[in-house]
Coordinates of C-alpha atoms in Angstrom, one line a residue:
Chain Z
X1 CA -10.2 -8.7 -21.7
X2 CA -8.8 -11.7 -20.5
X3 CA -5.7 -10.0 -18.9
X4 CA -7.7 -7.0 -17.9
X5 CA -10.1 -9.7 -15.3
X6 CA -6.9 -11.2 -14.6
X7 CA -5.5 -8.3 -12.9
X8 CA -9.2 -7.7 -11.0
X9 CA -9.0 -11.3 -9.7
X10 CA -5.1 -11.2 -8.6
X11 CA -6.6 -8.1 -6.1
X12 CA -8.9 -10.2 -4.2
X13 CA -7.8 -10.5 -1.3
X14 CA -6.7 -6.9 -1.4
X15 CA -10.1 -5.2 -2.3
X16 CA -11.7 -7.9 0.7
X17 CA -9.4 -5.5 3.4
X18 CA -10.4 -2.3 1.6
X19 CA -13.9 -2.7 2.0
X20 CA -14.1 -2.5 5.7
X21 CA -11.6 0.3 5.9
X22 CA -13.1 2.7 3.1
X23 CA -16.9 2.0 4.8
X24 CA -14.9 3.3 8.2
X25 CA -13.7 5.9 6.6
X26 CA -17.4 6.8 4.5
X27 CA -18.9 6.6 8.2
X28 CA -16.4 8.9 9.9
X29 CA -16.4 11.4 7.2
X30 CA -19.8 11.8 7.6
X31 CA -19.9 12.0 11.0
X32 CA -17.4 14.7 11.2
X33 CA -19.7 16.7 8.7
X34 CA -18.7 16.0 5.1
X35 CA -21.3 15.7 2.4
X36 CA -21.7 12.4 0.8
X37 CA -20.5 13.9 -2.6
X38 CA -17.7 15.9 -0.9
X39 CA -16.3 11.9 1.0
X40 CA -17.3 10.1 -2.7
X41 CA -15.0 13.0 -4.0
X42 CA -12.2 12.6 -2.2
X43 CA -12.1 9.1 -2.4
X44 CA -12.0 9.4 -6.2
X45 CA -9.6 11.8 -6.2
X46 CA -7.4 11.8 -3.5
X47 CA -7.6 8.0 -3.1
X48 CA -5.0 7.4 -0.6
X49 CA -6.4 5.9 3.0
X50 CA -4.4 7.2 6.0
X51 CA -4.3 10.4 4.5
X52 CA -8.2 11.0 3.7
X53 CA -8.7 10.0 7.5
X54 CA -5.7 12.7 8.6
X55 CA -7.7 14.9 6.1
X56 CA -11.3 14.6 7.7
X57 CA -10.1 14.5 11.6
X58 CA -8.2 18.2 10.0
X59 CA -11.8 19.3 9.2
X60 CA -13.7 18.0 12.2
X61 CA -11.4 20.1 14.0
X62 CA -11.5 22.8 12.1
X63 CA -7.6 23.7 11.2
X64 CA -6.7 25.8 8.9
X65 CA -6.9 24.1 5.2
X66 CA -3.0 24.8 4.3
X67 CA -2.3 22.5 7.0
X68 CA -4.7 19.9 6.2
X69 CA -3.2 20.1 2.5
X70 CA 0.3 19.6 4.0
X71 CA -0.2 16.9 6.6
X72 CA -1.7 14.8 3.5
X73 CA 0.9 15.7 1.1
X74 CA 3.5 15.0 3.7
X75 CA 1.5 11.3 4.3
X76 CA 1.8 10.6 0.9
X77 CA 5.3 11.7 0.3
X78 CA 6.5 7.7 0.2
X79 CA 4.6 7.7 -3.1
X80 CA 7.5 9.4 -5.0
X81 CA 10.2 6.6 -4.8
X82 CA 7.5 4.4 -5.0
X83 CA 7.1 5.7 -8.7
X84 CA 10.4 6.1 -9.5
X85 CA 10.4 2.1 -9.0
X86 CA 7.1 1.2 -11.4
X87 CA 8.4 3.5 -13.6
X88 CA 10.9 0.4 -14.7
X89 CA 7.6 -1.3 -15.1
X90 CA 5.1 1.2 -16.5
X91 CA 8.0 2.8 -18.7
X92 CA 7.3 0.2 -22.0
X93 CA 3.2 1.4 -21.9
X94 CA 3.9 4.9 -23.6
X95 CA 3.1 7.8 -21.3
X96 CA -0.7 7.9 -21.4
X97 CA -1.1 4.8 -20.1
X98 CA 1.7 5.5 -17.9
X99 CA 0.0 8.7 -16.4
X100 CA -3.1 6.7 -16.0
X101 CA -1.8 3.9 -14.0
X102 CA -0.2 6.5 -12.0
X103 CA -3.6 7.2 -10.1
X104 CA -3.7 3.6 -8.9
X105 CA -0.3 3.7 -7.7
X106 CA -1.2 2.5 -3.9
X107 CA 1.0 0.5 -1.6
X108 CA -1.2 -3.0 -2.3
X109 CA -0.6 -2.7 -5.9
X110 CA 2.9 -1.6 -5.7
X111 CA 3.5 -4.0 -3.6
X112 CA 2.0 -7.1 -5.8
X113 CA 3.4 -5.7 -8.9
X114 CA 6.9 -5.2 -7.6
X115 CA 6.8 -8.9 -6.2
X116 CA 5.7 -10.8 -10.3
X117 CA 7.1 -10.5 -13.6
X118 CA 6.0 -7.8 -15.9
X119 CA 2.4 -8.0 -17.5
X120 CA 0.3 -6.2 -20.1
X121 CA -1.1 -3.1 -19.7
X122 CA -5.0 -4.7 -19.3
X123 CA -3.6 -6.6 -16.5
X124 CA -2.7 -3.9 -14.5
X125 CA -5.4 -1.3 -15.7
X126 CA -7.6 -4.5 -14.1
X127 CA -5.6 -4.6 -10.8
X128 CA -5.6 -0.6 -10.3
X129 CA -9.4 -0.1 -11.7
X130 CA -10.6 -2.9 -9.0
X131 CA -9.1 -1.4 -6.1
X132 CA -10.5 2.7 -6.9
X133 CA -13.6 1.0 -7.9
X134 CA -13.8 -1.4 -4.1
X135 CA -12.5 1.9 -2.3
X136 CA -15.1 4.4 -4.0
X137 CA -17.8 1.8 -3.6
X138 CA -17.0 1.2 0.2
X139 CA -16.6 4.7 1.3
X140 CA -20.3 5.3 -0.5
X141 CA -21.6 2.2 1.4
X142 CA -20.0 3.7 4.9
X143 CA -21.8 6.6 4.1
X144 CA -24.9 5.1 3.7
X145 CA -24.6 2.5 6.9
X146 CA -22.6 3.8 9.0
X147 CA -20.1 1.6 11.2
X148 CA -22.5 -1.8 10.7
X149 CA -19.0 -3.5 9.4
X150 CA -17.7 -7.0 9.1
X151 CA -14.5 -5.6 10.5
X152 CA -13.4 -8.2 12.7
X153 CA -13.4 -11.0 9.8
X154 CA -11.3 -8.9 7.5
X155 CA -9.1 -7.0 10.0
X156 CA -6.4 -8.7 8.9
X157 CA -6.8 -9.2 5.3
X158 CA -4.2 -6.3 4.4
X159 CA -1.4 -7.4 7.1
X160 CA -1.8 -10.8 6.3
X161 CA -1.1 -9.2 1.9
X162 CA 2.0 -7.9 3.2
X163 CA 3.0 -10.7 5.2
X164 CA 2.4 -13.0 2.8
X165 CA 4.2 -10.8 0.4
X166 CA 7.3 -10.1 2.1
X167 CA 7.5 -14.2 2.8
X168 CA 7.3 -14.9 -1.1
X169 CA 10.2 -12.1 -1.3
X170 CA 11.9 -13.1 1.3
X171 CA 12.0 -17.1 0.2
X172 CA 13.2 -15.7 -3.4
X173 CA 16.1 -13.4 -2.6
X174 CA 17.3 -15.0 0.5
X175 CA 20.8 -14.6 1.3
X176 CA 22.7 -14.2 4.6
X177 CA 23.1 -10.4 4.2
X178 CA 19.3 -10.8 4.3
X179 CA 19.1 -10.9 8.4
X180 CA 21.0 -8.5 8.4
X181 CA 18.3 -6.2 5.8
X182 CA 15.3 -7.6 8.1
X183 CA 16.7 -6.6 11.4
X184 CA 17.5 -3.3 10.6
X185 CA 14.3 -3.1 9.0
X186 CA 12.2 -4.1 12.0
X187 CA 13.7 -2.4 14.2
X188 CA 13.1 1.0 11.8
X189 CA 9.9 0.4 11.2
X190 CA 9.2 0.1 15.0
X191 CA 11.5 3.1 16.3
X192 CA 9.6 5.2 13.7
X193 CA 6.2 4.2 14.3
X194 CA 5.5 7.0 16.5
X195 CA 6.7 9.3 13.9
X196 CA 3.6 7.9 11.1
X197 CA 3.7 8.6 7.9
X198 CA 7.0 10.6 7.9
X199 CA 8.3 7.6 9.9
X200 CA 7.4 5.2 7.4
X201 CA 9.1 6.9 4.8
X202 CA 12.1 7.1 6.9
X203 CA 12.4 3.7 7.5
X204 CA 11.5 2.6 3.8
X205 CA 14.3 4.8 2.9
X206 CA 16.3 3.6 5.5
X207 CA 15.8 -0.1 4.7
X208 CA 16.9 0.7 1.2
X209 CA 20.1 2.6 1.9
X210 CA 20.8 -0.5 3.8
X211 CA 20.3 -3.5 1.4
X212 CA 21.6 -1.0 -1.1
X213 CA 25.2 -1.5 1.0
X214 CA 25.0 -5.0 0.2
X215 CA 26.0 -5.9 -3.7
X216 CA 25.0 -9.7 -3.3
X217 CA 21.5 -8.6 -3.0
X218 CA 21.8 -6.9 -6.1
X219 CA 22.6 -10.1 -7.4
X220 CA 19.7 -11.9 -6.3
X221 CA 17.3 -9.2 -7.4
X222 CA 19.3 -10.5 -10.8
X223 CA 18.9 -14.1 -10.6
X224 CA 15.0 -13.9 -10.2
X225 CA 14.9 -11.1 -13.2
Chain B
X1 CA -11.4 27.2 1.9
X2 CA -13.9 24.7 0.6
X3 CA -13.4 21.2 1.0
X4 CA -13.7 20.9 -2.9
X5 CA -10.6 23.4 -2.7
X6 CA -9.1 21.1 -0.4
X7 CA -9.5 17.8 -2.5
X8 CA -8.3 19.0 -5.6
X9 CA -5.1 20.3 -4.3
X10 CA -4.4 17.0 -2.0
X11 CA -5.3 14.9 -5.2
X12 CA -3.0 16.8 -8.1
X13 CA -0.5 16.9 -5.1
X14 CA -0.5 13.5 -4.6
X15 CA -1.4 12.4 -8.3
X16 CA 1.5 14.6 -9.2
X17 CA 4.1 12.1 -6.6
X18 CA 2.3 9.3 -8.1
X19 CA 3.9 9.8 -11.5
X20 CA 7.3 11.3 -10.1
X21 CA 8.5 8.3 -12.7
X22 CA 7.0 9.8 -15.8
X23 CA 8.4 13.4 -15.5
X24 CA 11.3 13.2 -13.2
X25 CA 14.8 12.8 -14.8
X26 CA 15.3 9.2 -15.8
X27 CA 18.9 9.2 -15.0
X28 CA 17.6 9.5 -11.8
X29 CA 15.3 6.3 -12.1
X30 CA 18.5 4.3 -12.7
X31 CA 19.7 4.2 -9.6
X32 CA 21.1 0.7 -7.6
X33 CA 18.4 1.7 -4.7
X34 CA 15.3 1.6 -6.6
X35 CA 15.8 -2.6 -6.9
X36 CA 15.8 -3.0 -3.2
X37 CA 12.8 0.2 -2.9
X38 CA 10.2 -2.5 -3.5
X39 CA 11.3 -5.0 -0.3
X40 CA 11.7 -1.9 1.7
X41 CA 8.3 -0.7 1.4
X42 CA 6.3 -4.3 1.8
X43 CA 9.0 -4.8 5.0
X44 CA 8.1 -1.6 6.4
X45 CA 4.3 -1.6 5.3
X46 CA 3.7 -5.2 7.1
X47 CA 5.6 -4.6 10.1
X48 CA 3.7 -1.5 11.3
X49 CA 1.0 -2.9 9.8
X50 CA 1.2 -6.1 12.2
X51 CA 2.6 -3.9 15.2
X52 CA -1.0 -2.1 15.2
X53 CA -2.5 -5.2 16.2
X54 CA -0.1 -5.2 19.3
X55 CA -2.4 -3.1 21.9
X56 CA -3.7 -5.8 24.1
X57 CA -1.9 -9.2 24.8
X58 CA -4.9 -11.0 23.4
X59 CA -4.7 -8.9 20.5
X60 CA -0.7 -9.6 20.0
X61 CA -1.2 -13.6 20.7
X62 CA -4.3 -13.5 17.9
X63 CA -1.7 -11.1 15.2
X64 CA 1.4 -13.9 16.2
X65 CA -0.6 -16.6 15.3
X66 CA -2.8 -15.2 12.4
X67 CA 0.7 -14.4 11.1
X68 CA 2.2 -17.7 11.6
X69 CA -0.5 -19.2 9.2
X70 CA -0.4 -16.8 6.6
X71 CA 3.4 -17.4 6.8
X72 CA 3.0 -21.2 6.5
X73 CA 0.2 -20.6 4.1
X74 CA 2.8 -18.8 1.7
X75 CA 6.0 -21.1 2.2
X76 CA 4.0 -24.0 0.7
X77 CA 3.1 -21.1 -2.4
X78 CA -0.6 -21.4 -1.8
X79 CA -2.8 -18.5 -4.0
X80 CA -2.4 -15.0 -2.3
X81 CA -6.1 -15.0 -1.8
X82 CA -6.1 -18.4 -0.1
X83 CA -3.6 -17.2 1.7
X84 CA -5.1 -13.6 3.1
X85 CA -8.2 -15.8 3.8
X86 CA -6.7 -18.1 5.7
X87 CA -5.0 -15.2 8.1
X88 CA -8.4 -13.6 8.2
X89 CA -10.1 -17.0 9.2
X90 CA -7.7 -17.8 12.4
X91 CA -7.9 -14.0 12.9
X92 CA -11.5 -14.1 13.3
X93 CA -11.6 -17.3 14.5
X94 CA -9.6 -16.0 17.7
X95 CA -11.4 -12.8 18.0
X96 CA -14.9 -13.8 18.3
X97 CA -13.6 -16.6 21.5

């Protein structure tokens, strides 16, 4: 039990930035003429943000449902390297729990579990249950008060995770070969923007066949293993 | 189709990439590339994530410096929390001047 509220409070400042984006998105869905249940639903089941919001603006305009099935699938496609990855931590569970943290698989908890040394099962479970909880909970909130948000306080609650994130990694594996990572990386990530989803998955790919060139970095992934 | 259609198939679709690492290969899970996979995405992630902040000059001087504290924050290994709340305070802070 004590691992498992662990993991809920490492998520903090994660499920602070979810709030305000999943009550945004329970307004919108609304608005564009989803039922409560059917926004609830999807945010229980599909539970991926950018792609419920390409999913509702599909059905406000009224496109045909195999492309609003694709363009979320497409969204989500980064989340298949992203398992191969926490499969290297997931793998000692046993594959039930295994297929049950795969649900809560989401860039934030990718991201914080990637960046700390392996921990129990209840840890994570606490991490992964927090967040679906937060984003289920918010989306039925924006439901029920539309856009009356505290966005402006908590705008930057899930750049500033990354941010902070990528400073920790950065101060950890540094080595010159790292610049070289970084630029490349920025500049990606910028050219692609325009691109979205697809973009992103490009440049994550990108910055990966990169570093990947570069065996010293290998060895600092090592070092702090 | 009925939205319900819709959300079951976008969910098992996406549940389904979520646990690639369960039933794909695992030879395929040893690759070199996966090790540097996790710095790629948080790279990515938090630069287009901080270059939506960038419509307005305003908005791009309140990201830079929101930024710079969270940054500071981390190099002297505060909490993550403290340091989230401290880029969401100067954040804030700037956007309600």
């Amino acid at each position: 039990m004590q691992e498992f509220i662990r993991g809920c409070t490492r998520v903090l400042g994660v499920v602070a930035g979810f709030l305000p984006i999943a009550m945004s998105f329970g307004a919108l869905s609304v608005q564009a003429g989803l039922s409560v249940a059917a926004t609830v639903g999807m945010s229980m089941g599909l539970y991926a943000g950018a792609s419920q919001f390409a999913a509702i603006e599909g059905v406000r305009q009224h496109l045909p449902w195999l492309s609003i099935v694709l363009s979320v699938l497409i969204i989500n496609l980064r989340h298949i390297p992203m398992s191969l990855s926490a499969h290297r931590i997931y793998s000692r569970f046993g594959t039930v729990h295994h297929w049950l943290l795969s649900h809560g698989l989401i860039d934030e908890t990718f991201a914080l579990e990637a960046t700390e040394p392996p921990q129990s099962f209840a840890y994570y479970l606490g991490m992964h249950l927090s967040c679906w909880v937060v984003w289920v909970l918010g989306t039925w909130l924006g439901c029920q008060v539309g856009f009356q948000l505290p966005e402006q306080w908590l705008q930057f609650a899930l750049p500033g995770l990354f941010l902070c994130l990528l400073t920790d990694s950065l101060r950890r594996r540094w080595r010159r070969e790292m610049t070289i990572v970084l630029s490349v990386g920025v500049a990606l990530a910028l050219l692609m923007r325009s691109l979205e989803s697809v973009g992103m998955l490009l440049a994550i790919l990108g910055v990966t066949a990169v570093a990947s060139c570069f065996p010293k970095l290998d060895e600092s992934i090592e070092e702090r293993v | 189709m009925n939205i319900w259609w819709i959300i079951a198939l976008t969910g098992i679709g996406t549940f389904l990439m979520r646990s690639a690492g369960v039933w794909v290969k695992p030879e395929f899970v040893q690759g070199r590339w996966l090790n540097h996979l996790p710095f790629a995405v948080i790279l990515v992630i938090a630069i287009s994530s901080l270059s939506g902040f960038t419509t307005t000059e305003q908005e791009t001087i309140r990201t830079i410096l929101a930024s710079a504290a969270v940054i500071a924050a981390s190099l002297r290994q505060l909490p993550l929390v403290v340091c989230i709340a401290i880029g969401c305070g100067v954040f804030g802070v700037l956007s309600s001047l």
